[in-house]
XYZ file of C-alpha atoms in Angstrom:
489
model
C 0.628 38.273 6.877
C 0.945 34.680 7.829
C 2.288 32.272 4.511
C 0.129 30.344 2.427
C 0.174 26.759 4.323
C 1.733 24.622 1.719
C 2.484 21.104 2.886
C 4.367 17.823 1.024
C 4.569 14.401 1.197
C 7.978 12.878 -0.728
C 7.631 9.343 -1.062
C 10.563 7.514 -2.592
C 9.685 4.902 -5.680
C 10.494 1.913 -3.378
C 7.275 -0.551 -3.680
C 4.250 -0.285 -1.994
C 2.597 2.575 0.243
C 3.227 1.450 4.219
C 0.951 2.060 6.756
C 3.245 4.339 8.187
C 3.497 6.412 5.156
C 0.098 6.245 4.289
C -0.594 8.060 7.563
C 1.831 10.576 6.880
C 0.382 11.393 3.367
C -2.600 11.854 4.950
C -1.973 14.249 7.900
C -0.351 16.329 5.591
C -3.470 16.198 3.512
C -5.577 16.329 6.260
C -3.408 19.691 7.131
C -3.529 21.083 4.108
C -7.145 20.794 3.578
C -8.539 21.924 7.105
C -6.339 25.150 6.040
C -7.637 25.530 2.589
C -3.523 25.462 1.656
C -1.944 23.271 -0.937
C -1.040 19.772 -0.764
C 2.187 18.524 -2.325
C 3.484 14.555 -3.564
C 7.177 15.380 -4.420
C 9.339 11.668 -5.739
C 12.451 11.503 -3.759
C 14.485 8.705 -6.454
C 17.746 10.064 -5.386
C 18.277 6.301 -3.893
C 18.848 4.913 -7.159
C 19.725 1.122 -5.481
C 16.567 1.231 -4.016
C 13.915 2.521 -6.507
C 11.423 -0.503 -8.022
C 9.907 -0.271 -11.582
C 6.476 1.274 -11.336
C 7.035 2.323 -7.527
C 6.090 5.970 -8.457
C 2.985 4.365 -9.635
C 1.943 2.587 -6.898
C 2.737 5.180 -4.340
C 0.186 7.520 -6.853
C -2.499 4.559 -6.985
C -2.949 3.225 -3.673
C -3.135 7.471 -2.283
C -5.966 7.542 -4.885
C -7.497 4.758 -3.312
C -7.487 5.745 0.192
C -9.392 9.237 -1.059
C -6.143 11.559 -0.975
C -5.312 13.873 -4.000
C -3.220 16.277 -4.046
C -2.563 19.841 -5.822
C 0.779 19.659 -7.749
C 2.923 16.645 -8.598
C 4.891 14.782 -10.839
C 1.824 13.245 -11.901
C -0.043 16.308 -12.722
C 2.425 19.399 -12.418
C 2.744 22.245 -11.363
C 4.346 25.560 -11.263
C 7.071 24.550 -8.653
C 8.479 21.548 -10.486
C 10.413 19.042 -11.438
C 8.538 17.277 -8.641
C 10.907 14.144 -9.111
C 14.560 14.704 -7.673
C 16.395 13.196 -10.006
C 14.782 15.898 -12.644
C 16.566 18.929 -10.455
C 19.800 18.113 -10.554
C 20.772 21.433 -12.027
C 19.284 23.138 -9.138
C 21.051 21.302 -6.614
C 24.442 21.691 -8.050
C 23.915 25.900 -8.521
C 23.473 25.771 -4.893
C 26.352 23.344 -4.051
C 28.417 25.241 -5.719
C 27.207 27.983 -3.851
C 28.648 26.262 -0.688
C 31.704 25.468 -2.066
C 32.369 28.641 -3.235
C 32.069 30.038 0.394
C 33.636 27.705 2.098
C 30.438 26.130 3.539
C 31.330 22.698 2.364
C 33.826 21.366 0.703
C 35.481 18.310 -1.427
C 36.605 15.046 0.203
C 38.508 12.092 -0.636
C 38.178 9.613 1.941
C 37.281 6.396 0.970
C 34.585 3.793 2.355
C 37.702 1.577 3.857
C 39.199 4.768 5.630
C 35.900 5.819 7.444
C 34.898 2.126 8.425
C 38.798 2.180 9.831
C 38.057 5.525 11.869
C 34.848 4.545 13.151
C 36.011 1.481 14.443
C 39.028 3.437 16.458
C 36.254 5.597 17.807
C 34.119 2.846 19.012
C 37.130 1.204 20.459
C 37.997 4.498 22.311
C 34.525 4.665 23.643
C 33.592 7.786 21.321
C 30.438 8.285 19.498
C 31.617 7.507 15.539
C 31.618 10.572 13.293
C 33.009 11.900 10.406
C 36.796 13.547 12.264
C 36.935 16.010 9.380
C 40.315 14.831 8.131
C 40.128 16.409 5.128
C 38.505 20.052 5.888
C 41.335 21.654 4.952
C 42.849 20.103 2.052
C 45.443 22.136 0.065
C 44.863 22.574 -3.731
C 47.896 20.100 -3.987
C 46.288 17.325 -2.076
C 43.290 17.807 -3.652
C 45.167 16.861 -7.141
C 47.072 14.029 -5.908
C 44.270 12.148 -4.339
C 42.308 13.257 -7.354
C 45.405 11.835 -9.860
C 45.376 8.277 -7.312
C 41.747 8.141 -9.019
C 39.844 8.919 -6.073
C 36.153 10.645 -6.482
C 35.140 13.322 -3.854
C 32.348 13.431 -1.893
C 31.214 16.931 -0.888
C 30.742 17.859 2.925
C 28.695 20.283 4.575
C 31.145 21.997 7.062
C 29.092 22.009 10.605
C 29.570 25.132 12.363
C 31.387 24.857 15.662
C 29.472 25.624 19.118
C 26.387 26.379 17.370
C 23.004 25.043 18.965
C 20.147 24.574 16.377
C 16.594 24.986 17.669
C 13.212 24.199 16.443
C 9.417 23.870 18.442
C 8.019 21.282 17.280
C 4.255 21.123 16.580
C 4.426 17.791 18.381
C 6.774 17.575 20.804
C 7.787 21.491 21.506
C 11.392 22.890 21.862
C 13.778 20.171 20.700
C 17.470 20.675 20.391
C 20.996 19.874 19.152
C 24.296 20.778 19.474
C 26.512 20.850 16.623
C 29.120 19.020 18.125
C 26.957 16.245 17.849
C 27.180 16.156 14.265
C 30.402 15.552 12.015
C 30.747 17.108 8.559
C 28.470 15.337 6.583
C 28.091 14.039 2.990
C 25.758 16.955 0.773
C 26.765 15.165 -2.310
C 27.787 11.731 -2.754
C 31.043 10.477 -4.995
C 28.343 9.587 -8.135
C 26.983 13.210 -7.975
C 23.574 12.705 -6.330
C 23.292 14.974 -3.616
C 22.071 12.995 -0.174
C 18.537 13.081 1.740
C 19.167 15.860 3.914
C 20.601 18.700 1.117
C 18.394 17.338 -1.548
C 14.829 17.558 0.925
C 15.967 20.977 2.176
C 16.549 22.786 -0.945
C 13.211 21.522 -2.586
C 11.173 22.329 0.695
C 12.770 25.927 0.556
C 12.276 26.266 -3.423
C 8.725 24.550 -3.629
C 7.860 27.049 -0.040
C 6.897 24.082 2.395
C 5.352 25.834 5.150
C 4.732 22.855 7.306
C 6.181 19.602 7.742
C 4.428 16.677 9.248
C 6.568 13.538 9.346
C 7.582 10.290 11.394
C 9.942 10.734 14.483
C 12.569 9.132 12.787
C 13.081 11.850 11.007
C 13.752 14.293 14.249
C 17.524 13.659 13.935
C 17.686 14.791 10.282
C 15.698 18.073 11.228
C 19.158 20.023 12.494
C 20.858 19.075 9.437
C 18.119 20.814 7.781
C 17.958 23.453 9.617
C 22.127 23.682 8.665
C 21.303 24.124 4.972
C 18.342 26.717 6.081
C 20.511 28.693 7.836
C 23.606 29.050 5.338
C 21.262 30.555 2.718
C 19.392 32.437 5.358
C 16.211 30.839 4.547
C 13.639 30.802 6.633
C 12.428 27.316 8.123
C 9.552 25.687 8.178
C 7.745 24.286 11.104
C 8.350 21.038 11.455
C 6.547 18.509 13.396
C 7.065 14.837 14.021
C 4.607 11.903 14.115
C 5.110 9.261 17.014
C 5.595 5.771 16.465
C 3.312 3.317 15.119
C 3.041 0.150 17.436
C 1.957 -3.511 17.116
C -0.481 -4.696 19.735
C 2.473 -5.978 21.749
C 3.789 -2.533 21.908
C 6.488 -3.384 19.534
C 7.635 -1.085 16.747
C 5.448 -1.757 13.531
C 8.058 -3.331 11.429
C 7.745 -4.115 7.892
C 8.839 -7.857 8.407
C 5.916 -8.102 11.310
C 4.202 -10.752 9.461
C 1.436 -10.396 11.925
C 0.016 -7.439 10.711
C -0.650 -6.623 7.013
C 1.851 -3.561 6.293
C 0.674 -2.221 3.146
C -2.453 -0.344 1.770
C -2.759 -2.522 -1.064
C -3.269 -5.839 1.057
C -6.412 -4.182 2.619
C -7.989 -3.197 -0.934
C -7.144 -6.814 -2.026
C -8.561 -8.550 0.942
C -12.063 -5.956 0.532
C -11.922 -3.298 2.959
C -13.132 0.085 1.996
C -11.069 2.980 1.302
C -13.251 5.281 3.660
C -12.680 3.354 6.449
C -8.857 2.538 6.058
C -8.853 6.949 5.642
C -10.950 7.155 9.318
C -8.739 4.123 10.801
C -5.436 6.023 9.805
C -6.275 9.205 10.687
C -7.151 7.919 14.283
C -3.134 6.230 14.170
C -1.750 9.245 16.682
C -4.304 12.256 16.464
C -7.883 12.281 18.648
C -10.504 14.252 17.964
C -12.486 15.624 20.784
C -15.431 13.747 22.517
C -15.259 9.423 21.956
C -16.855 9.149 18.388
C -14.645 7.361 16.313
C -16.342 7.130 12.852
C -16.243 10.335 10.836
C -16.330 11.060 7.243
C -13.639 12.408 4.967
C -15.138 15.822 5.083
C -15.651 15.414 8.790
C -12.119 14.790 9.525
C -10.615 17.866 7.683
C -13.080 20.324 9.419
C -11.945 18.782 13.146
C -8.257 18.017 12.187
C -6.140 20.138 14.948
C -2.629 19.293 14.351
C -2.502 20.762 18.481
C -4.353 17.483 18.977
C -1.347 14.897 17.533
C -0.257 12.278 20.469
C 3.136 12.503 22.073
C 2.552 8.722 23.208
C 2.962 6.183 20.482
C -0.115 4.934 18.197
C -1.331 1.387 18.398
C -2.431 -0.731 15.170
C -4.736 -2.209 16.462
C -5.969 -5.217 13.855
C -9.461 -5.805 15.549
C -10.742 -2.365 15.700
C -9.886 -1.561 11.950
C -12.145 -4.938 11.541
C -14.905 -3.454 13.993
C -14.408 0.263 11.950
C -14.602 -1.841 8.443
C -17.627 -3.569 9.619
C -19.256 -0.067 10.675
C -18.789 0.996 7.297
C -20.123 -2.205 5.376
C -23.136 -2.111 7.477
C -23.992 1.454 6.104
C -22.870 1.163 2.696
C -25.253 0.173 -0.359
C -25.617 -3.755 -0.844
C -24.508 -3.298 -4.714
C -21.485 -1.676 -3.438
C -20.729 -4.756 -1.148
C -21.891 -6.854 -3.843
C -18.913 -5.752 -5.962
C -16.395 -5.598 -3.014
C -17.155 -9.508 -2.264
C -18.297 -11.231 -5.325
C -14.918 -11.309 -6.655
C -13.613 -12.974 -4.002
C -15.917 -16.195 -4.457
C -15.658 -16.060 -7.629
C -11.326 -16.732 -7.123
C -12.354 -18.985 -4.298
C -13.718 -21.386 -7.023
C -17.263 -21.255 -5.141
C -18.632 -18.941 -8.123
C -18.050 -18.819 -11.814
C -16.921 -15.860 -13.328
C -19.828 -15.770 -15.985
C -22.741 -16.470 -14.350
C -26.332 -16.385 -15.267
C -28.798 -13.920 -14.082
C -30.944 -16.481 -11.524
C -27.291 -17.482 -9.938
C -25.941 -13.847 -10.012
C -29.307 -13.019 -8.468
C -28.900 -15.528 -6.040
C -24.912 -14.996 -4.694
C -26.251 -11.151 -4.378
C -28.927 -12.451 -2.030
C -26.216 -14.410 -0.170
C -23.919 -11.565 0.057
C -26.603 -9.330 1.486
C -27.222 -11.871 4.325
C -24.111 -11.727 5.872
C -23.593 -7.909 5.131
C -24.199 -7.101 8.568
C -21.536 -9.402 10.151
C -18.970 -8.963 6.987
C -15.431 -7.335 8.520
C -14.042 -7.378 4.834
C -15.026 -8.806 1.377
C -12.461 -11.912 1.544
C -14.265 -12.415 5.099
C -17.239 -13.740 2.165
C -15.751 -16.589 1.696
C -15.251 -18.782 5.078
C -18.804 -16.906 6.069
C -20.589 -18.531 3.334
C -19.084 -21.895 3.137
C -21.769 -23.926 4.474
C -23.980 -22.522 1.278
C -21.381 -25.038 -0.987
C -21.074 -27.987 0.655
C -22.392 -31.433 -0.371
C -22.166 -32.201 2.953
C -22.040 -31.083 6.382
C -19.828 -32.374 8.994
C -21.186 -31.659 12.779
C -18.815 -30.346 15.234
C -19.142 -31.233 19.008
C -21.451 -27.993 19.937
C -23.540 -28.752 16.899
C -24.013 -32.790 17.776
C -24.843 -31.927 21.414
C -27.939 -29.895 19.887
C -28.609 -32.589 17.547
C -28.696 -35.104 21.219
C -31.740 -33.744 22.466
C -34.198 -36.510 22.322
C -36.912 -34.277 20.921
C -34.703 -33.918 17.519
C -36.027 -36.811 15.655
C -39.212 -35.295 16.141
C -38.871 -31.903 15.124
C -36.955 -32.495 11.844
C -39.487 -35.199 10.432
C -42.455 -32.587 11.142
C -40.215 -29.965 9.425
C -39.170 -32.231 6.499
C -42.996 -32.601 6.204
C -44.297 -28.897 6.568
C -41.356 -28.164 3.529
C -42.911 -30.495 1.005
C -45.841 -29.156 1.638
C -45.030 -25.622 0.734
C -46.035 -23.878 -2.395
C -42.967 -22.111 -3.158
C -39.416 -21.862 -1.190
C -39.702 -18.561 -0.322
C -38.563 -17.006 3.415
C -42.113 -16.225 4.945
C -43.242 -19.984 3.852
C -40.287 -21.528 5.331
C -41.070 -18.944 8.379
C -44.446 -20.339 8.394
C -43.494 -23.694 8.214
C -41.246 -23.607 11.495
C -44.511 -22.097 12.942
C -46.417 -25.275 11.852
C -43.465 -27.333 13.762
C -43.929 -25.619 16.641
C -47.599 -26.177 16.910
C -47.189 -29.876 15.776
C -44.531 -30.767 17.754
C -45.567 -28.865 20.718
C -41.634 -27.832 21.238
C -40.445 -23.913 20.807
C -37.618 -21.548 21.283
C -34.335 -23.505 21.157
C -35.555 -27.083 21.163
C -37.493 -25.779 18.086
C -34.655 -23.865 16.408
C -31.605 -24.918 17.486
C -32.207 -28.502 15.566
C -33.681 -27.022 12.680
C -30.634 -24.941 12.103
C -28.135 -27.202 12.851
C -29.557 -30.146 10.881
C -29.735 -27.801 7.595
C -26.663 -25.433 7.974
C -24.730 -27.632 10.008
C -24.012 -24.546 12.284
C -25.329 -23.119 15.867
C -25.332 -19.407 14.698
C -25.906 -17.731 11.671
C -28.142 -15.320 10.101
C -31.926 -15.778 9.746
C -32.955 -19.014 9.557
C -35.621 -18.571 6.985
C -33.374 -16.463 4.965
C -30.340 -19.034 4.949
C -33.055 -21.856 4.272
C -34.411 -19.988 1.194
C -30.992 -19.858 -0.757
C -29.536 -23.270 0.439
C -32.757 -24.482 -1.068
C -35.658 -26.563 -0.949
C -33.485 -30.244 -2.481
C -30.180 -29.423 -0.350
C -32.606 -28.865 2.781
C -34.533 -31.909 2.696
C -31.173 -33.876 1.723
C -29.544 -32.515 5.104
C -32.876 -33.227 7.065
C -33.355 -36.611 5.479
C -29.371 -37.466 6.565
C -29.377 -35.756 9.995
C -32.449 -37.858 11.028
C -30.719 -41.374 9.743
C -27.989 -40.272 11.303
C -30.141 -39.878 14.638
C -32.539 -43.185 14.554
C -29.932 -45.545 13.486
C-alpha cells in the first residue's frame, strides 16, 4: 500500500510571500489536493538574524489571500507538531546526539578565521573550497584544550567516503552526487541551532513528507538530505524541483528586479484578484493539456499532473497576468469590482471617503464603464481621469480631429440638441447625436470623433452616451462651449 501523500511548504518568517514562494506553496497545495492527501505550512525560524516581526503572519495572510489553506500548522495545529522549528529543539538534539554517539558526526572547533584561511589556500591551489575535515578525529584531550581556549563547537555530519547518493526526480529524473563533492558539514551551529539541511530532514521524516516540491536551488541540498535519511535508515521522500522563474529578458527573477512587482501583497494592493494571481501562478512552470489558460481553483486541482512540470525555465510575464486579470474582472460581479476599485479613488483624492448616496451611486456607474477594459483596480484611477478635470488639455491626435472644418458645425448643433433634452440620461444623449447627424448631414467619424473629443478630451473611450451621462449635462456644455471658441477664434 502506497503512503498517504502528505506534502509541506516551510516558509521562513522573513517578510513578505515572493512570487517564487508563492508558487511553491501552491504546487504543493495543488499536489496535495488533486491527491486528496494533506497539505502542510511548517515555520523554518532557525535563521534567527533573518526573521522580521510579524513575518509568520504575513506568510499565513497573503496564502489566505491567494485561496490556499492548508491542513495542519502552526497556525491551527496539528497532531505532528511543533510546526515552528525553533519549538523542536528537543527533538533535534535526541537525534544529534544520536549521531554523535555513533560516530556519525562529531564536535568541531574551528573558527570562522581558520576556515576563511583554508578556503582561500584552496582557491589559490585551484581546488573547489570545502570543509578539509581537520578536526574529524580529535582526541578527548584536544577536545578540552580548545574547549578551555574558550572555543564553542560546531557539530559536523561526517560524509561517508566513495558513496554516490541517488534520487529521480519528479522533474528532472535521475540526478546524482558523489560524496566527495561534499565536505563534512555543519548539523549544528556553535549557538545550538541545528542548520537548514539537519533541521528540514528530521521534520520531513517525523511529520512523514511524502513528496517534496521545491525550487531548483534547492537540488544541491537534496544529497545532504538524503545523508541524514540514510544514517537513520529512513526512507526518503520523492523529491522534485521547480525550474527557475525568469524576467521577460530571460534573466533570473531577482528580488531587487525593480521591474517586476516581487511580492503577493503588491498585487492585492494595486487590485488584482486573488483567483487570477492562483491561475497566473499555477501556469509559472506546469501546462495543462490543450491551450486554455483560464481555469478555476477547482479546475486546476482536478488537471494538476505533477508529470506535466517544465524542465525549461518559467517566464513572468507582466502583460499576460494583466490580460489574465482583465479576463477575470470582465466576469466578475460589478459590486465586487466596485469594492476592488473604489478605494483606490478614494486615496487618489478624486473621491471622498464618506460620500453620499447620489455620488456613491454615481462613481459605481463610472466604475462599471470601464470594467471591461480594467487590468487592475489602481488601473481606476488614470482610466477615469478625464471624469475630474476642470479642464481638458488636447493632445496632437485629439486637435487633428478637432481640425476638420466640419467641427464648428457639429458641436454647436450638439450643444443645441443637449439643452433641449428632458433629462441627461444615455438614450437622450444617444438620441441627441442622432438629431446631429440628421441636422448636420455629417455621420460616422466626422460625427463622433468631434463629439467625443470636444467633451472627453480623448479619441477612445467607452460609450459615448454613457461617458456623456456621468460627466454631465453643465461640464458637457462647458467643454463644447470652450472647444468651439477655441475653434472660431
Amino acid at each position: 500500500m502506497s503512503k498517504p501523500v502528505r506534502v509541506r511548504y516551510a516558509p521562513s518568517p522573513t517578510g513578505h510571500l515572493h512570487i517564487g514562494n508563492a508558487r511553491t506553496a501552491l504546487f504543493n497545495y495543488l499536489y496535495a489536493r488533486h491527491h486528496d492527501g494533506k497539505f502542510i505550512v511548517r515555520t523554518e525560524d532557525t535563521d534567527q538574524k533573518r526573521n522580521v516581526e510579524g513575518g509568520e503572519e504575513s506568510q499565513f495572510s497573503y496564502l489566505k489571500w491567494l485561496g490556499i489553506k492548508w491542513d495542519e500548522g502552526a497556525d491551527i495545529g496539528g497532531e505532528y507538531g511543533p510546526y515552528r522549528q525553533l519549538e523542536r529543539l528537543d527533538i533535534y538534539k535526541k537525534y544529534v546526539d544520536e549521531l554523535l554517539d555513533r560516530g556519525l558526526a562529531y564536535k568541531c572547533y574551528v573558527t570562522e578565521e581558520e576556515l576563511e584561511k583554508e578556503r582561500e589556500e584552496q582557491k589559490a591551489n585551484g581546488q573547489v573550497p570545502k570543509y578539509s575535515g581537520v578536526h574529524r578525529d580529535l582526541t578527548p584531550e584536544q577536545q578540552e584544550k580548545f574547549e578551555a581556549e574558550g572555543r564553542q563547537p560546531s557539530i559536523r555530519f561526517r560524509v561517508p567516503e566513495n558513496k554516490t547518493y541517488k534520487f529521480n526526480d519528479i522533474v528532472r529524473d535521475e540526478i546524482s552526487f558523489e560524496s566527495s563533492d561534499f565536505g563534512d558539514w555543519v548539523i549544528v551551529k556553535k549557538n545550538g541551532i541545528p542548520t537548514y539541511n539537519f533541521a528540514v530532514a528530521v521534520d520531513d521524516h517525523l511529520m512523514e513528507i511524502s513528496h517534496i516540491l521545491r525550487g531548483e536551488e534547492h537540488i544541491s541540498n537534496t544529497p545532504k538530505q538524503l545523508m541524514i535519511y540514510e544514517a537513520f535508515g529512513w526512507e526518503a521522500p520523492q523529491f522534485g524541483h521547480m525550474t527557475l522563474i525568469l524576467n521577460e529578458n530571460r534573466k533570473k527573477l531577482s528580488k531587487r528586479d525593480e521591474h517586476i512587482l516581487q511580492f503577493i501583497e503588491q498585487y492585492k494592493n494595486l487590485g488584482y484578484l486573488p483567483e487570477a494571481m492562483f491561475n497566473f501562478i499555477s501556469l509559472l512552470g506546469w501546462s495543462p493539456v490543450g491551450e486554455e489558460e483560464i481555469f478555476s481553483k477547482d479546475e486546476i486541482i482536478k488537471i494538476f499532473d505533477p508529470n506535466r512540470l517544465s524542465t525549461s525555465a518559467a517566464i513572468f510575464d507582466p502583460q499576460k497576468l494583466k490580460w489574465m486579470n482583465n479576463q477575470y474582472i470582465k466576469s466578475e460581479d460589478a459590486g465586487r469590482i466596485e469594492k476592488l476599485t473604489l478605494p483606490h479613488l478614494i486615496q487618489a483624492g478624486k473621491l471622498p471617503e464618506n460620500m453620499e448616496d447620489s455620488r456613491r451611486d454615481w462613481a459605481a456607474e463610472l466604475i462599471a464603464l470601464y470594467k471591461d477594459q480594467l487590468n487592475y483596480g489602481a488601473e481606476i484611477v488614470e482610466l477615469t481621469e478625464l471624469f475630474f478635470q476642470e479642464e481638458i488639455t488636447y493632445d496632437e491626435e485629439a486637435m487633428a480631429v478637432l481640425q476638420d472644418e466640419q467641427v464648428p458645425e457639429v458641436l454647436k448643433a450638439f450643444s443645441e440638441q443637449l439643452s433641449a433634452l428632458e433629462a441627461f440620461q444615455p438614450d437622450m444623449i444617444k438620441g441627441a447625436i442622432k438629431a446631429t447627424q440628421k441636422q448636420t448631414g455629417q455621420k460616422g467619424k466626422k460625427l463622433f470623433m468631434p463629439i467625443r473629443v470636444a467633451t472627453t478630451g480623448v479619441t477612445h473611450g467607452p460609450e459615448l452616451p454613457d461617458s456623456i451621462h456621468l460627466l454631465g449635462e453643465t461640464v458637457v456644455q462647458n467643454r463644447l462651449s470652450a472647444a468651439i471658441e477655441q475653434l472660431t477664434k
